[in-house]
Coordinates of C-alpha atoms in Angstrom, one line a residue:
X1 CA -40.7 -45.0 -17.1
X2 CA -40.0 -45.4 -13.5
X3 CA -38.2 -42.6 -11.0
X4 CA -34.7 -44.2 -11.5
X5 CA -34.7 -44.8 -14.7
X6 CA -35.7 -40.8 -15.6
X7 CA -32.8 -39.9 -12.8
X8 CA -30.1 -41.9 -14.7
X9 CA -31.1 -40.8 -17.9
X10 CA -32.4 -44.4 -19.0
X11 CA -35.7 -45.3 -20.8
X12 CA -36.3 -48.4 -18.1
X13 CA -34.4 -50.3 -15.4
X14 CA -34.0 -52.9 -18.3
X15 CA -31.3 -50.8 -19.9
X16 CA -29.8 -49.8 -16.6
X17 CA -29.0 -53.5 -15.9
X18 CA -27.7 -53.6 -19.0
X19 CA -25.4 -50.5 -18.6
X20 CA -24.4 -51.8 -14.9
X21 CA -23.4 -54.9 -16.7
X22 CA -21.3 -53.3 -19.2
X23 CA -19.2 -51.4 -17.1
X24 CA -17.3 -55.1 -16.2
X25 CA -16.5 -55.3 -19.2
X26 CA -13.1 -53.7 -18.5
X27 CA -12.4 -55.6 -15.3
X28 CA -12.5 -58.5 -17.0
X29 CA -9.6 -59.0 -19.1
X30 CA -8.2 -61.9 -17.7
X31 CA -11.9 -64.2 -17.3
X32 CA -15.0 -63.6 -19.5
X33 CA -18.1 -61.3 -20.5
X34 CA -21.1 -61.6 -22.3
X35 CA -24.6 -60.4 -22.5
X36 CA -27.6 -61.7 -23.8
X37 CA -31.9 -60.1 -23.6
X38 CA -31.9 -60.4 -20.0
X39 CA -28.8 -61.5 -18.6
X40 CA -25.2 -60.5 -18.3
X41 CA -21.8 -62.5 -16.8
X42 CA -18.7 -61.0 -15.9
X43 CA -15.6 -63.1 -14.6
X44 CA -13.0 -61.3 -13.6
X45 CA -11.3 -64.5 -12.3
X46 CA -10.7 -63.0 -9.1
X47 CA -10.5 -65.5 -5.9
X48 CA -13.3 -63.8 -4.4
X49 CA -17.0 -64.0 -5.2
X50 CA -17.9 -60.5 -5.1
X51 CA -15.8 -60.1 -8.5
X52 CA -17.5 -62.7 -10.5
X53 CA -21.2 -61.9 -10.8
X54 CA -24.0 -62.4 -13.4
X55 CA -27.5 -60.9 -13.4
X56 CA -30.5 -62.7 -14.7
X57 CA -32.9 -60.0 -14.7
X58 CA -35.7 -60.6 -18.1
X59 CA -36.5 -62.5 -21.0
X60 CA -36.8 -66.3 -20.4
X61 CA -35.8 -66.6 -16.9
X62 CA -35.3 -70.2 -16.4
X63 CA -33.3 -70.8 -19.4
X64 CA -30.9 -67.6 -18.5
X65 CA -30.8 -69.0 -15.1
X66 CA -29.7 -72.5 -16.5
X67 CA -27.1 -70.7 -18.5
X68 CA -25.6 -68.2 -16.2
X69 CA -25.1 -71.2 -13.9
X70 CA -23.2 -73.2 -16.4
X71 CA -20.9 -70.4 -17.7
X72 CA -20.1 -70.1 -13.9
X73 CA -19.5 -73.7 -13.2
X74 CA -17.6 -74.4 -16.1
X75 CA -15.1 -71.1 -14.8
X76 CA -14.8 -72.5 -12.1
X77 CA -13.8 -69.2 -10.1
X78 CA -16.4 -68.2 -6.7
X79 CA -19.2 -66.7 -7.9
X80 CA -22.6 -64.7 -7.2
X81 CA -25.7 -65.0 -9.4
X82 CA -27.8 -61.5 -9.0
X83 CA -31.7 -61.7 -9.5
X84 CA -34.1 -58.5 -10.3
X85 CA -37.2 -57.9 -11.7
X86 CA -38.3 -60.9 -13.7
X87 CA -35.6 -63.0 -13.1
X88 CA -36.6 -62.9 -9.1
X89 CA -38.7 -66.2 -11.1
X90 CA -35.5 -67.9 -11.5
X91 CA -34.7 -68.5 -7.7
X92 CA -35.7 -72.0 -8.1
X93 CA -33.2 -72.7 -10.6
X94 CA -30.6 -72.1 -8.2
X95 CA -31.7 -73.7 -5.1
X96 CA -31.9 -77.1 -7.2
X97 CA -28.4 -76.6 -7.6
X98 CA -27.5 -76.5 -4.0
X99 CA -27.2 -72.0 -4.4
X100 CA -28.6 -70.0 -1.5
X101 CA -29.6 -66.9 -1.0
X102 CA -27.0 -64.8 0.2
X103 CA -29.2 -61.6 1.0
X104 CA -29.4 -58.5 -1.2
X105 CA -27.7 -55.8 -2.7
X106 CA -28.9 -52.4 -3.4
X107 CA -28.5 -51.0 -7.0
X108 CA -28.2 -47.0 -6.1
X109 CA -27.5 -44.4 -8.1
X110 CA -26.4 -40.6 -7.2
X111 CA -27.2 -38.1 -10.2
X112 CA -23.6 -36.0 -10.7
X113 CA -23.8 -31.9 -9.7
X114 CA -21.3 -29.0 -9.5
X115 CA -19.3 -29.0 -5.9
X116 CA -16.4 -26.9 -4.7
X117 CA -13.4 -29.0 -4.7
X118 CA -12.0 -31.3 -2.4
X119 CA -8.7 -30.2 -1.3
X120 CA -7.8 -33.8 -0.7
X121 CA -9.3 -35.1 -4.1
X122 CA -6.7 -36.3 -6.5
X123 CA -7.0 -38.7 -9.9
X124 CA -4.4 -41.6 -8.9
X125 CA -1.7 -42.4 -11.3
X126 CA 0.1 -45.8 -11.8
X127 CA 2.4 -45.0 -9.1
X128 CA -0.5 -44.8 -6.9
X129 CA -2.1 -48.2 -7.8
X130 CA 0.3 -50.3 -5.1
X131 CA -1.3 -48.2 -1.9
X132 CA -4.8 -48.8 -3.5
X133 CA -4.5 -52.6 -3.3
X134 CA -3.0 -52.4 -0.1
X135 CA -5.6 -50.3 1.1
X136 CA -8.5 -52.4 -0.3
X137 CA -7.4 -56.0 0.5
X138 CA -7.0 -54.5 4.3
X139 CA -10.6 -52.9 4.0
X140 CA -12.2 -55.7 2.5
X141 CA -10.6 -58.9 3.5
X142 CA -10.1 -59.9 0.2
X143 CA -7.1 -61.5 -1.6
X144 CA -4.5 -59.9 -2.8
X145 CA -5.1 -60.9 -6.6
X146 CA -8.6 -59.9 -6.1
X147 CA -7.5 -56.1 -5.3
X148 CA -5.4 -56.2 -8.1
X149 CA -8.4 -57.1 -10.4
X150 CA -9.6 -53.5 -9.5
X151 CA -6.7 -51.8 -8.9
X152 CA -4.6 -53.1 -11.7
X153 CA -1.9 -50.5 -13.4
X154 CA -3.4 -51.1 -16.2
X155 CA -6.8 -49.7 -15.0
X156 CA -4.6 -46.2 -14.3
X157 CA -3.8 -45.7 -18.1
X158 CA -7.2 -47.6 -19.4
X159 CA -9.6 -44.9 -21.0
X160 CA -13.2 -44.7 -19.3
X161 CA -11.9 -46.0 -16.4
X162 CA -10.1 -44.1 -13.2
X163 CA -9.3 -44.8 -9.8
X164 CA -10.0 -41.7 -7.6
X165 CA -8.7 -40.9 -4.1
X166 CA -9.0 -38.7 -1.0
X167 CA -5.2 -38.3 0.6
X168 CA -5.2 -36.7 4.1
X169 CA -2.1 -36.1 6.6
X170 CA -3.8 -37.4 9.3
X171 CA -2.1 -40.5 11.0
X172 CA -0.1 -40.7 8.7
X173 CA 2.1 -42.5 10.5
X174 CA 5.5 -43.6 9.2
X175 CA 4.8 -44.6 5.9
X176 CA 6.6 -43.2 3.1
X177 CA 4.8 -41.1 0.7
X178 CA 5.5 -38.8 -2.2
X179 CA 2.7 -37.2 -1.9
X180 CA 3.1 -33.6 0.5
X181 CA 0.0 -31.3 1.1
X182 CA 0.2 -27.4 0.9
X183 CA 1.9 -27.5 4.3
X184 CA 4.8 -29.8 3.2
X185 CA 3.7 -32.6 5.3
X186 CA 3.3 -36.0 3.7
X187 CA -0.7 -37.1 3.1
X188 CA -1.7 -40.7 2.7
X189 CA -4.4 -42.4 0.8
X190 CA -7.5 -42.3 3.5
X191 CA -10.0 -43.6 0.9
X192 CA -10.5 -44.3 -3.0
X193 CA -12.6 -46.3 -5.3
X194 CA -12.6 -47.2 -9.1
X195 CA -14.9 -45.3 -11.7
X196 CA -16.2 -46.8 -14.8
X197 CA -18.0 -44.9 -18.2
X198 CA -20.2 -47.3 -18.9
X199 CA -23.3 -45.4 -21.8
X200 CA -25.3 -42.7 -20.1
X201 CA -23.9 -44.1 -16.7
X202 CA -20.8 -44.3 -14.8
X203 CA -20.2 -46.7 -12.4
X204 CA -19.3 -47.1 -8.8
X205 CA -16.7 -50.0 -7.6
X206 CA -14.6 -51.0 -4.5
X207 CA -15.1 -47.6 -2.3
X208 CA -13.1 -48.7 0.5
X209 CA -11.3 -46.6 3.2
X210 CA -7.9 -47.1 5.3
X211 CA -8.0 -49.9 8.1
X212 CA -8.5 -47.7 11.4
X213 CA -10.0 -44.7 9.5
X214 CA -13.1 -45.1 9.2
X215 CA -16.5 -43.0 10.6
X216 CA -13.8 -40.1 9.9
X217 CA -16.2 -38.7 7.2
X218 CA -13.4 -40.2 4.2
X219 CA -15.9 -42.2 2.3
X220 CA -18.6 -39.2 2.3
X221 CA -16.1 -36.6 0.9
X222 CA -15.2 -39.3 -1.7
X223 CA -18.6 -40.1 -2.9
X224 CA -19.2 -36.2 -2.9
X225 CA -16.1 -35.3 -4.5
X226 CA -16.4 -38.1 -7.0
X227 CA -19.7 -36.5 -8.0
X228 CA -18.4 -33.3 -8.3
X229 CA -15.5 -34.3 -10.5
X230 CA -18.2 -36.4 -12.7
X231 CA -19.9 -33.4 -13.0
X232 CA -17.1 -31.5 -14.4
X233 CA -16.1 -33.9 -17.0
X234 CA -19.9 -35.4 -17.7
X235 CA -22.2 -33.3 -16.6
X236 CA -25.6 -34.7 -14.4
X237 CA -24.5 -38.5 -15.2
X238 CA -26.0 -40.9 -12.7
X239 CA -23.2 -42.9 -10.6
X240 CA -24.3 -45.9 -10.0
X241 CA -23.1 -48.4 -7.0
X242 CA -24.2 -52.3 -5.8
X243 CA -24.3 -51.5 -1.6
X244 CA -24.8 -54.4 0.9
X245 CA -27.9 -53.4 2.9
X246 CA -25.9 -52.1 5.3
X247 CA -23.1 -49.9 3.7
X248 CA -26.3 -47.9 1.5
X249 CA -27.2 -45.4 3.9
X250 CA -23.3 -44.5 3.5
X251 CA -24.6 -43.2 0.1
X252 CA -27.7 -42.4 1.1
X253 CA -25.8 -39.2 3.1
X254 CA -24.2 -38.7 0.3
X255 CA -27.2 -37.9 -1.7
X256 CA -27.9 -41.1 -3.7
X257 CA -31.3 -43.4 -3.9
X258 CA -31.9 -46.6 -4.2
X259 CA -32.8 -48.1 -7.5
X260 CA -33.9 -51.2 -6.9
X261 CA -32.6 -54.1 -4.8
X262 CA -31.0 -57.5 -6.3
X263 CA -31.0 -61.2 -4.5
X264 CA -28.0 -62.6 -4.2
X265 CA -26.9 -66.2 -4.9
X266 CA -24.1 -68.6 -4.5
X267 CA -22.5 -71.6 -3.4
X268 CA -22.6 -72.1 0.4
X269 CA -18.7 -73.1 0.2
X270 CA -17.7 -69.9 -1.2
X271 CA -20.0 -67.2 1.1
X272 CA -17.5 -69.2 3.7
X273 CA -14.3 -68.7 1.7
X274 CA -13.6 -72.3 1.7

């Protein structure tokens, strides 16, 4: 058993892959999931590539690889093949196809503990979901339809799955909100993200914050008040996030460690949104 896997309550990073995989499973109503002995797909049918990943991590390799490729193909949607561990021995697979590596990603995971509360913490609701789309397609430079993947309604009232947010009154601007802190003044959605049950693990997704408010310290109370409010309904759960290389330290600050790290691979098209 490796460190990670005794932090996250796992008996080996196999099963953690596994569990990571899983918790798509509810994103993906409207493409595709399955899971096999060393390989998982989730299409969410989202227009961005981020949102459509499969990880070939064990097992036979090259014949996962062959398959993850086709199930992706045949979708049709952008898409990212992840490699770790023993499926690093599929790369080749790819790059016959015309895939490249795209870089990395950082599997990190942040065990849950007992914090004061955030004042600005709040569960979002339904009503809430609109400003979280807006929020993350302006963060991330996605599509509309693909912030609607993670920030559906639906996802508000779907059980094992909430969207959590820290609302602030600063610069807020003119924006209309129902939303008032103790003072009466009206507070804004500076940062949220999407958590996901998932087994022994809860999962991690879309931690944006506002255009023009970021290095303000949002994303760090979020992670830490996201732990904390874990911790109250789970107990010492490990949270568990993919990080580009250069958004882990983010979490890193926050308490977490890193894993392990997955290659990324896709189409060259797609990495340039074409």
């Amino acid at each position: 058993m490796d460190a990670a896997s005794i932090a996250t309550g796992l008996a080996s990073s196999t099963q953690l892959r596994r569990a990571y995989g899983a918790s798509m499973r509810p994103l993906t109503s409207g493409g595709h999931w399955s899971e096999g002995d060393g390989w998982w797909i989730g299409i969410t049918a989202a227009p961005d590539p981020d949102y459509n990943l499969a990880l070939v991590h064990g097992g036979d390799v090259t014949a996962h690889a062959h398959h993850v490729y086709e199930t992706l193909t045949e979708a049709g949607h952008p898409s990212i093949v992840l490699l770790a561990g023993d499926g690093l021995g599929a790369a080749q697979v790819l790059a016959d196809r015309g895939w490249v590596c795209a870089g990395s990603l950082d599997l990190t995971y942040l065990v849950a503990h007992d914090a004061p509360l955030d004042p600005g913490f709040q569960v979002l609701g339904e009503a809430d979901m609109l400003h979280a789309r807006e929020l993350a397609a302006a963060t991330f430079g996605i599509a509309p339809g693909t912030a609607a993947v993670a920030y559906a309604d639906v996802v508000a009232r779907t059980a094992g799955v909430e969207v959590i947010g820290i609302f602030d009154d600063e610069d807020v601007g003119d924006r209309d909100s129902d939303d008032e802190d103790a003072d009466g003044r009206a507070a804004a959605l500076q940062s949220c993200t999407l958590l996901v049950d998932s087994g022994p693990i809860r999962t991690v997704w879309s931690l944006g914050t506002r255009t023009g408010r970021q290095r303000r310290g949002y994303a760090n109370r979020l992670i830490r008040a996201g732990a904390a409010h874990t911790h109250a309904q789970r107990g010492p759960v490990a949270m568990c996030e993919l990080t580009r290389p250069r958004v882990t330290p983010l979490y890193l600050a926050a308490g977490a460690r890193v894993a392990e790290t997955w290659q990324m691979w896709s189409r060259p098209r797609w990495l340039l949104g074409s």
